[in-house]
C-alpha positions as a LaTeX table, in Angstrom:
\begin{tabular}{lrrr}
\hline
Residue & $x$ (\AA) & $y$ (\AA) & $z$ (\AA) \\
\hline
Unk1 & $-19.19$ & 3.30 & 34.94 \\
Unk2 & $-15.18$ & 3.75 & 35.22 \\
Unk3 & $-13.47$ & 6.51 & 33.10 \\
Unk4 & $-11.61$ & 4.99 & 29.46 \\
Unk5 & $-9.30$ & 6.90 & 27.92 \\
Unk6 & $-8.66$ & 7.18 & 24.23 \\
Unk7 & $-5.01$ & 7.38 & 22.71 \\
Unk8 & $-5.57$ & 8.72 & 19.15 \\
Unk9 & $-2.56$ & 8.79 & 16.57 \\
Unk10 & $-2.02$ & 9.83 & 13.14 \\
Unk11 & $-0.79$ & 7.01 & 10.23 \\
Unk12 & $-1.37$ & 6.34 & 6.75 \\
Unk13 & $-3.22$ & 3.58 & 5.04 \\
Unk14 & $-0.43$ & 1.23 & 4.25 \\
Unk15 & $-0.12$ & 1.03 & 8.06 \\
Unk16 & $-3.33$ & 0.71 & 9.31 \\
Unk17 & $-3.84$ & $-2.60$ & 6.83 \\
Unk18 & $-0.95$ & $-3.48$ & 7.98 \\
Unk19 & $-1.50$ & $-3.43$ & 12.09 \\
Unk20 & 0.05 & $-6.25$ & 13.95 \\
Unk21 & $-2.01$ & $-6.87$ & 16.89 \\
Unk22 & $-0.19$ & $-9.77$ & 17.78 \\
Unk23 & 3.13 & $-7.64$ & 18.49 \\
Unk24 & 5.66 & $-8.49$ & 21.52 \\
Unk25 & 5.25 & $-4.71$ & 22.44 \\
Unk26 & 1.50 & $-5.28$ & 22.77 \\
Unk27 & 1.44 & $-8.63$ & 24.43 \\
Unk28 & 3.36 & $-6.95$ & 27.45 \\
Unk29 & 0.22 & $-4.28$ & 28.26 \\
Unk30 & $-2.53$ & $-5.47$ & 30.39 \\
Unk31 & $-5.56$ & $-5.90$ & 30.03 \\
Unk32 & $-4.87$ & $-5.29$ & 26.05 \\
Unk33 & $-6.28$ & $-1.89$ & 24.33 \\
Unk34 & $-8.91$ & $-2.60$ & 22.03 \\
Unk35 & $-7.47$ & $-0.72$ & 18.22 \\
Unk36 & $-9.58$ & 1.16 & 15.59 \\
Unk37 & $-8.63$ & 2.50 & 12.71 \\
Unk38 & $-10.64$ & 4.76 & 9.93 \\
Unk39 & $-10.28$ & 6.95 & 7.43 \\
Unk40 & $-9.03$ & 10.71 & 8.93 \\
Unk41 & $-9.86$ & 11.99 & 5.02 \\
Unk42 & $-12.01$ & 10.21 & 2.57 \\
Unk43 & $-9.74$ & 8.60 & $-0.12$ \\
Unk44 & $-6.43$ & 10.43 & 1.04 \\
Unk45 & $-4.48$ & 7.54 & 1.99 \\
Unk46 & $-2.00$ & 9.17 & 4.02 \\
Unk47 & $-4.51$ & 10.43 & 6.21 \\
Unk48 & $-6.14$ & 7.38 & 8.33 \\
Unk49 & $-6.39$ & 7.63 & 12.19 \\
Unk50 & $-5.22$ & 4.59 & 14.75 \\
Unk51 & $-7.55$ & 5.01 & 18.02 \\
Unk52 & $-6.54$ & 2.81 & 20.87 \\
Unk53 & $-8.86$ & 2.40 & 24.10 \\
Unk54 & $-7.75$ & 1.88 & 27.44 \\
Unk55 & $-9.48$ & 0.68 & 30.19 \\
Unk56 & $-7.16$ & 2.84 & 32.61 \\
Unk57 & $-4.98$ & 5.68 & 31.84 \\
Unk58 & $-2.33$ & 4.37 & 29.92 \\
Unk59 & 1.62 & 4.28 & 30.79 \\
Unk60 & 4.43 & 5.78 & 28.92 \\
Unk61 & 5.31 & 2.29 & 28.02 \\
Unk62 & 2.03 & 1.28 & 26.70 \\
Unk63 & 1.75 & 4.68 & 24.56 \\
Unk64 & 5.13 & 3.46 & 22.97 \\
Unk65 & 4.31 & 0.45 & 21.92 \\
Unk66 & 0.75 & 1.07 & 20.34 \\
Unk67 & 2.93 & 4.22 & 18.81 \\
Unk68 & 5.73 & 1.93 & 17.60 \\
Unk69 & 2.68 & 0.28 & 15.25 \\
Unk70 & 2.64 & 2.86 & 13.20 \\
Unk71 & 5.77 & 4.05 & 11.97 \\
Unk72 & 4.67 & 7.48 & 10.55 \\
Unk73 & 4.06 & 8.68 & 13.76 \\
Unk74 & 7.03 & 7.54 & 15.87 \\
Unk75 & 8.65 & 10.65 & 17.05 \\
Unk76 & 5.76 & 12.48 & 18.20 \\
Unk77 & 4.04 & 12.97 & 21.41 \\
Unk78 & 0.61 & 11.89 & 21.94 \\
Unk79 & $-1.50$ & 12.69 & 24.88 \\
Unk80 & $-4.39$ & 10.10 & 25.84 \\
Unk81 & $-7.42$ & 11.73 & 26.25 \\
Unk82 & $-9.96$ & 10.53 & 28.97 \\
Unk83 & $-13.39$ & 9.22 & 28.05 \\
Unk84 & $-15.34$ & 10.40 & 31.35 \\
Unk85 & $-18.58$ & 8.43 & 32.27 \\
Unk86 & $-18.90$ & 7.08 & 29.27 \\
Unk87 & $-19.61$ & 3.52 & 27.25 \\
Unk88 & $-17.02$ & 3.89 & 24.86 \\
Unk89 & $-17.40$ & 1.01 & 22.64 \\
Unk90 & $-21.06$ & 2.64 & 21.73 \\
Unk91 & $-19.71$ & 5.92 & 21.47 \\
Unk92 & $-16.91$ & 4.80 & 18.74 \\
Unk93 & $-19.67$ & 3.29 & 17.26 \\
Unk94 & $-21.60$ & 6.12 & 16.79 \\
Unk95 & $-20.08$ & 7.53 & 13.96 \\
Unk96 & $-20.34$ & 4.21 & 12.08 \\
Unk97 & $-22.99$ & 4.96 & 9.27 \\
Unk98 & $-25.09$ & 2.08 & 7.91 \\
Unk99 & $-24.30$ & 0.89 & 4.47 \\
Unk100 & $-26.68$ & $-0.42$ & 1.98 \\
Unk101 & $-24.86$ & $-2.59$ & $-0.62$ \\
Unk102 & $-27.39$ & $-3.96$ & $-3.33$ \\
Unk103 & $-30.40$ & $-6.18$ & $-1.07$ \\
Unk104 & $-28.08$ & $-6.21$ & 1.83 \\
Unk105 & $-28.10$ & $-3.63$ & 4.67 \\
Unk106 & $-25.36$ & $-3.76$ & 7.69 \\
Unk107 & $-25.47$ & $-1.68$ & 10.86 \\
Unk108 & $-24.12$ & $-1.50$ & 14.37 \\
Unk109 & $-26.78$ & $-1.56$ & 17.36 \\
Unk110 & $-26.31$ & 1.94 & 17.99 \\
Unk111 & $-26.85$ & 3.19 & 14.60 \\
Unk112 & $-29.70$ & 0.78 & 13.23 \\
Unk113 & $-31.48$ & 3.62 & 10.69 \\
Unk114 & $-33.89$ & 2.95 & 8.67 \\
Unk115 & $-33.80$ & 0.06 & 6.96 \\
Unk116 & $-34.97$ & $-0.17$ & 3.67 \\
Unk117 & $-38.03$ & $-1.85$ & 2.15 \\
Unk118 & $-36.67$ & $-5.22$ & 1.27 \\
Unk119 & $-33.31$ & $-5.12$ & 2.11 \\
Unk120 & $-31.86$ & $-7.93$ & 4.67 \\
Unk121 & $-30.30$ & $-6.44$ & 7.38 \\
Unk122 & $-27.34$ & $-7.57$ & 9.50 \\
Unk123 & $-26.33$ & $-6.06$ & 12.93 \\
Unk124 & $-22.35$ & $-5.78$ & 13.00 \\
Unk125 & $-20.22$ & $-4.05$ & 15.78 \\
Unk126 & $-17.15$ & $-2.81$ & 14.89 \\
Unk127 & $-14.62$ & $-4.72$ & 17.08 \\
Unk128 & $-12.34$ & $-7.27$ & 17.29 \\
Unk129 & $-12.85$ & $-8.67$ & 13.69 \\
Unk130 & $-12.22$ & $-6.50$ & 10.37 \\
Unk131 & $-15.56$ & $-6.99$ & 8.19 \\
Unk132 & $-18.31$ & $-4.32$ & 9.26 \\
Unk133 & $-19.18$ & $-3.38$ & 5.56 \\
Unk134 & $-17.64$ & 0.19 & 6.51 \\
Unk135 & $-14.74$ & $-1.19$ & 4.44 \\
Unk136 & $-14.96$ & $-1.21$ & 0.71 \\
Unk137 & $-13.48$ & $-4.59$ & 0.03 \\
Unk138 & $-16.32$ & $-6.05$ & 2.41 \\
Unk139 & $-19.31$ & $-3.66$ & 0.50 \\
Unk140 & $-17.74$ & $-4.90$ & $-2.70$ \\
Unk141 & $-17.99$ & $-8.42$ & $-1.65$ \\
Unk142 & $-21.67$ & $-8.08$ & $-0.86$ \\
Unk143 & $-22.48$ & $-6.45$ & $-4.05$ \\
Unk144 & $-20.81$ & $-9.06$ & $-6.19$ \\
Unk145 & $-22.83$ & $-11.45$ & $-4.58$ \\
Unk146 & $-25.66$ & $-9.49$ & $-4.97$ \\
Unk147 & $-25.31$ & $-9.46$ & $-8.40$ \\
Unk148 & $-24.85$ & $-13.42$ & $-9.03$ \\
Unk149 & $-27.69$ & $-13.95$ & $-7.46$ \\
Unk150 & $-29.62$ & $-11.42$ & $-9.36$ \\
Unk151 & $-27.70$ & $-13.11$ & $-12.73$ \\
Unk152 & $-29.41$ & $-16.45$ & $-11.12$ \\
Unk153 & $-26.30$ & $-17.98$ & $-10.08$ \\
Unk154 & $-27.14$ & $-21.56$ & $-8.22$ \\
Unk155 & $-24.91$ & $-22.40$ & $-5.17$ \\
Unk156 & $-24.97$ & $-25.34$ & $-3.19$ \\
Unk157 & $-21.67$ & $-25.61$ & $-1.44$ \\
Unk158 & $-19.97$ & $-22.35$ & 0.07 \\
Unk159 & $-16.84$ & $-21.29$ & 1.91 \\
Unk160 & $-16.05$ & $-17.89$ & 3.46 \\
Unk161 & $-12.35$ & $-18.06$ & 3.70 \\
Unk162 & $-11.18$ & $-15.24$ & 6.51 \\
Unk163 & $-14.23$ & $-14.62$ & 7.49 \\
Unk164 & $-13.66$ & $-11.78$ & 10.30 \\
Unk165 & $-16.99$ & $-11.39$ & 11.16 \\
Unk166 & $-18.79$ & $-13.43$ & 9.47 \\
Unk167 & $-21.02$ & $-10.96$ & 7.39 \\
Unk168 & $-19.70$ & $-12.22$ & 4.13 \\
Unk169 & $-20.83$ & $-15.85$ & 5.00 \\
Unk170 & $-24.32$ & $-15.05$ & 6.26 \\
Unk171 & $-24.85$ & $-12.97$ & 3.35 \\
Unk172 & $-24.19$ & $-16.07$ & 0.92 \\
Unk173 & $-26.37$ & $-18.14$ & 3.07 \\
Unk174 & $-29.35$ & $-15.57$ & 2.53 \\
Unk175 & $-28.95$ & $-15.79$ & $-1.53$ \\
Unk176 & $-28.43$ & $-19.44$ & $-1.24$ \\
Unk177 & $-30.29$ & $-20.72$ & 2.28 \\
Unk178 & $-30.29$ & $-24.40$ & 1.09 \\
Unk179 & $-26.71$ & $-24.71$ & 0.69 \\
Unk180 & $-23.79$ & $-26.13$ & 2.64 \\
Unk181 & $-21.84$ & $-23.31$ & 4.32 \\
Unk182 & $-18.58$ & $-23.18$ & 6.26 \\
Unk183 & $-16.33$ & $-20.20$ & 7.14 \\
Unk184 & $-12.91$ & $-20.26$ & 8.68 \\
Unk185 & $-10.51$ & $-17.43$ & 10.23 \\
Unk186 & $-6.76$ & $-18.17$ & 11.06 \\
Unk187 & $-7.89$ & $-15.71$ & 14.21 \\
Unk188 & $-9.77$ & $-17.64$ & 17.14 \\
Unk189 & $-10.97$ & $-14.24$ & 17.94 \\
Unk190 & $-12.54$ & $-14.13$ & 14.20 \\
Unk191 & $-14.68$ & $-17.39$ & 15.17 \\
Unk192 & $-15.99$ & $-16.26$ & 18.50 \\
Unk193 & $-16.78$ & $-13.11$ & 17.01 \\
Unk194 & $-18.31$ & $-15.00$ & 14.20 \\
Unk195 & $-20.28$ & $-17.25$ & 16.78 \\
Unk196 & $-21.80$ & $-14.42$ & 18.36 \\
Unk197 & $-23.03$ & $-12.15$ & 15.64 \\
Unk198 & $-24.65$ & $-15.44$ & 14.23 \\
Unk199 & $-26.59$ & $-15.33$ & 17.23 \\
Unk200 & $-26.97$ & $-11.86$ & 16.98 \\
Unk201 & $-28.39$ & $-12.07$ & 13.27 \\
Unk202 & $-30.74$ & $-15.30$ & 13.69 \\
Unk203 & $-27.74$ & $-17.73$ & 11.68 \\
Unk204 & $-27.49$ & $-21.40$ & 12.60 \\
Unk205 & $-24.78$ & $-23.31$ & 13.41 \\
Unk206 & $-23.74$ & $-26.67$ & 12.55 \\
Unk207 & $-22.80$ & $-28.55$ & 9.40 \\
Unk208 & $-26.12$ & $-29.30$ & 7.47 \\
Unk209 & $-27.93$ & $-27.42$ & 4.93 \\
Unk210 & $-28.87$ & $-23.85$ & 5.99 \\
Unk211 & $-26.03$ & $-23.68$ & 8.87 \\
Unk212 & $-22.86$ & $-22.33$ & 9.04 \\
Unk213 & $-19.95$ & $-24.69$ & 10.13 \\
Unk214 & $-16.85$ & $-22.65$ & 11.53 \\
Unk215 & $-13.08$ & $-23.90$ & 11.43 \\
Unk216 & $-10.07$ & $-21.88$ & 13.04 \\
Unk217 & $-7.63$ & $-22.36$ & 10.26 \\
Unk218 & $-4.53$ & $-21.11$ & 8.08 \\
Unk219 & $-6.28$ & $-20.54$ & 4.48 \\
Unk220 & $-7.85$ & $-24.43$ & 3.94 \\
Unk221 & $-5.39$ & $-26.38$ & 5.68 \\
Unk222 & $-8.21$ & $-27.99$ & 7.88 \\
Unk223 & $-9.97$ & $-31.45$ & 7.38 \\
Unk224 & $-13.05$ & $-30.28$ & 7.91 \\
Unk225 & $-12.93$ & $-27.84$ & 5.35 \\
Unk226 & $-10.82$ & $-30.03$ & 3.02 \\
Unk227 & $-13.55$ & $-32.86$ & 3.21 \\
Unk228 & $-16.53$ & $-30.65$ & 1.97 \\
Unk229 & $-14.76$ & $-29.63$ & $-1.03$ \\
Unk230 & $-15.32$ & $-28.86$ & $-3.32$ \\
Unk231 & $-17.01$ & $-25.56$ & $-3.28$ \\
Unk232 & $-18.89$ & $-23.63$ & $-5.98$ \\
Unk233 & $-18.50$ & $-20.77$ & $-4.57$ \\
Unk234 & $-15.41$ & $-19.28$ & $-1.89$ \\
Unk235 & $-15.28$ & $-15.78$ & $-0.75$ \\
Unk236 & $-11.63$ & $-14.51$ & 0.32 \\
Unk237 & $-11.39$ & $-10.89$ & 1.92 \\
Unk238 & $-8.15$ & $-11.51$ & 3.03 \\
Unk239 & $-5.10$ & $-9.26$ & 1.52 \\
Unk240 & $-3.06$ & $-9.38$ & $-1.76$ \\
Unk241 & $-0.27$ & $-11.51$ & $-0.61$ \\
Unk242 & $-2.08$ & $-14.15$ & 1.05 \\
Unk243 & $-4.57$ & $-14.68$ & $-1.83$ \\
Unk244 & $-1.71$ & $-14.97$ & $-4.00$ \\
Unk245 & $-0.51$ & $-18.00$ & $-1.66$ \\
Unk246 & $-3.64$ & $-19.54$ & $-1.17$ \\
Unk247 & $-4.28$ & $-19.68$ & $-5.04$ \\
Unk248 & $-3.23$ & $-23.67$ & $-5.46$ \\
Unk249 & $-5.68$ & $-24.85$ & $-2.00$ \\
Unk250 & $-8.46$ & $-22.41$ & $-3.38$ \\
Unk251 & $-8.35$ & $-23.67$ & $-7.03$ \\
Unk252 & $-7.58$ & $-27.32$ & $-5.68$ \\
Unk253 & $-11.15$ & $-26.68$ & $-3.80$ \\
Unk254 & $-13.07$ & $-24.82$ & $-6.31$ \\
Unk255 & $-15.52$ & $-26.83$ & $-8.23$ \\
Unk256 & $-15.09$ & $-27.05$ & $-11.81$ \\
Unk257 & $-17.30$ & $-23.98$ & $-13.64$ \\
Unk258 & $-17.44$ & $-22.55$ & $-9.57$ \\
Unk259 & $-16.96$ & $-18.81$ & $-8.51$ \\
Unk260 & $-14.32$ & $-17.40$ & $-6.24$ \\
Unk261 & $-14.50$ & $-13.93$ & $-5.22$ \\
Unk262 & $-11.39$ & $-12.29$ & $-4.31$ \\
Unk263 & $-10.66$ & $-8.86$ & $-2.34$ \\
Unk264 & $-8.71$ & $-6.74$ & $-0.34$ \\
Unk265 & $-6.31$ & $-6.48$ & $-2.66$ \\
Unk266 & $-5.62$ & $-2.95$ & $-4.16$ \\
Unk267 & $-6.05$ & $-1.84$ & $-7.75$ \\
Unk268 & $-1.69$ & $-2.02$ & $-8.23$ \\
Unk269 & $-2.08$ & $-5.52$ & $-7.17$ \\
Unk270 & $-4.52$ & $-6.85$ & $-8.76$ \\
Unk271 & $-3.19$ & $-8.03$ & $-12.20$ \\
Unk272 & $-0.82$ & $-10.53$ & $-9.68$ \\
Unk273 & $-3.69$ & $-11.63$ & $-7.93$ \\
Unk274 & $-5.35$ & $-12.37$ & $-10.91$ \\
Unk275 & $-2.49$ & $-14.09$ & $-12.88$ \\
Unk276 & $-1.79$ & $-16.38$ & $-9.74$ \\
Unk277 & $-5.50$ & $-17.44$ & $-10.11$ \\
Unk278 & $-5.16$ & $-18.22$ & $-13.95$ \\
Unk279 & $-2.30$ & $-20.10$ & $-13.59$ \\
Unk280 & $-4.69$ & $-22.36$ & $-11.81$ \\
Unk281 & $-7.07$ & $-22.50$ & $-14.25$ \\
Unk282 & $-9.61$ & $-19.04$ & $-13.49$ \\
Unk283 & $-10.97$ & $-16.55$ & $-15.65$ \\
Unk284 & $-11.58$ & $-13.33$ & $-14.74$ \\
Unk285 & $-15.32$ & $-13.20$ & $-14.67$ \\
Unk286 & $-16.30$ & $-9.56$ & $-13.44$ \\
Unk287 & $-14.96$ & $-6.63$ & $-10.73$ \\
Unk288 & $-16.41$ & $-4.24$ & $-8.69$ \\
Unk289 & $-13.92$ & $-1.40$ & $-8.11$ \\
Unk290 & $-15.10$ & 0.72 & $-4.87$ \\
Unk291 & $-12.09$ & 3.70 & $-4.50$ \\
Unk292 & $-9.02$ & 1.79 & $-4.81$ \\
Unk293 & $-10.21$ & $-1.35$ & $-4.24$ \\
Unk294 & $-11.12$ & $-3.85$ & $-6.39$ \\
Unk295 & $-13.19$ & $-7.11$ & $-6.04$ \\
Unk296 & $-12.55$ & $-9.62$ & $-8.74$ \\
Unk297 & $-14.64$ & $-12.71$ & $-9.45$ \\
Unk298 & $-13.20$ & $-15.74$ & $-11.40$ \\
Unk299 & $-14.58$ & $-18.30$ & $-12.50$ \\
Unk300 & $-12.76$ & $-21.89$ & $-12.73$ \\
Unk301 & $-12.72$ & $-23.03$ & $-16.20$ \\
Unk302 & $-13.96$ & $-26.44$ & $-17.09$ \\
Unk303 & $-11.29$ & $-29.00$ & $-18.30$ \\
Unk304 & $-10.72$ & $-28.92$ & $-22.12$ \\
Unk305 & $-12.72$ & $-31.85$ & $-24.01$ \\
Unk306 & $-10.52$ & $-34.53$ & $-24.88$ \\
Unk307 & $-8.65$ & $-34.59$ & $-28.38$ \\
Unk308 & $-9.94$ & $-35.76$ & $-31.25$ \\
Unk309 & $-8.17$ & $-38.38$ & $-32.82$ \\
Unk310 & $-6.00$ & $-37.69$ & $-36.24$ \\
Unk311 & $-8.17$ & $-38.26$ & $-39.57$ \\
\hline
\end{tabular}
């Protein structure tokens, strides 16, 4: 196996969310780095850590323009370190620790653990696609829907809007294996990634009962996904700003008395988020706050009886 090297530079939080790995000053290194990011302290959010992994050791010109993706740290000089005779996907996988988030328990293939007695477990690599459940809007998501289920919550129609991975979609489909499910990503790397850890986790395809349909698409703007509305239940890890623009296509999707669970918003931006969704007719129904991050779930209101006629 070839030497990797490993470019590893210092940002904040704000940053990392905010990585554009469609940039011009990526698009012009090749073959493309493959870009981590984590937590450098626990809950210190101007400590996070962007690692970037070459195939080859990387030019001044490609160490400029992963650096120029995170502000913070333009200015400084870091050295690439070689990764010698090593797999280096497994190894930044190592550190990866399995979380356990209410009956649902997600690991990578290198770190399986134990699993516990009952729990359904999902194999995940970190990778292309944000949504390992190492992220705490992602572990919220899982234990919201742990808890409607557990609160004996019927679903028969489902949508994981942004998907990423796909976890958040298989893990409805467990609680609720007789529904319709579909799951779409504006990233065709999202899908494929999707694809394969469906066949990774024993998930079918297709668009009947029990199978997962997939759609590349901006928010709902697809007619597949349009034509199975609506949905009693969405799920939409995405980030404030987006969920605040999807709010009329959601709630025009959203069954009447149906969930949507909303995350990767922070706890600052969550009164917006919510107030864009009760314009449309939500409720807030319940949150899960994990650090700074909150997961909210509304619930659509049904449409007021009409009125009575004057005595």
């Amino acid at each position: 196996m070839t030497d990797s090297w490993k470019l590893t530079l210092r940002c904040n939080r704000a940053e990392a969310e905010a990585l554009d790995t469609e940039s011009a000053a990526l698009a012009a290194i090749d073959p493309l780095p493959v870009l981590m990011t984590r937590e450098g302290v626990e809950d210190d959010p101007d400590s996070w850590v962007l690692e970037a992994y070459f195939e080859d050791k990387p030019r001044a010109e490609a160490i400029r323009a992963v650096t120029s993706l995170v502000p913070s740290h333009v200015g400084k000089r870091p050295q690439p370190q070689r990764i010698a005779d090593a797999d280096w996907v497994t190894m930044s996988q190592a550190g990866i620790e399995p979380v356990h988030a209410g009956r649902f328990y997600v690991h990578t293939a290198s770190n399986r653990g134990a699993v516990p007695q009952g729990a359904k477990a999902y194999r995940i690599e970190a990778g292309l696609a944000f949504g390992t459940g190492q992220h705490q809007t992602t572990t919220g998501c899982l234990l919201t829907l742990d808890a409607m289920k557990a609160r004996g919550a019927v679903v028969r129609n489902l949508l994981d809007c942004g998907t990423g991975t796909g976890l958040l979609a298989f893990a409805a489909m467990h609680l609720w294996p007789q529904a319709f499910a579909a799951a779409s990503d504006i990233d065709p790397v999202s899908i494929e990634v999707t694809r394969e850890n469906a066949a990774a986790n024993g998930v079918a395809l297709g668009v009947n009962r029990g199978q997962l349909a997939l759609a590349v698409a901006p928010g709902l703007d697809d007619a597949m996904l349009v034509g199975r509305a609506p949905y009693d239940l969405i799920i939409a890890n995405i980030l404030a700003g987006p969920l605040i623009a999807l709010a009329p296509s959601i709630a025009a999707a959203t069954a009447e008395g149906g969930t949507v669970i909303l995350a990767g918003l922070l706890t600052t931006q969550a009164d917006a988020v919510a107030a864009a969704y009760r314009r449309r007719g939500f409720r807030v129904a319940g949150r899960v706050t994990l650090g700074d991050w909150p997961t909210l779930r509304l619930v659509k209101r049904q449409r007021f009886a009409p009125l009575r006629a004057s005595a």
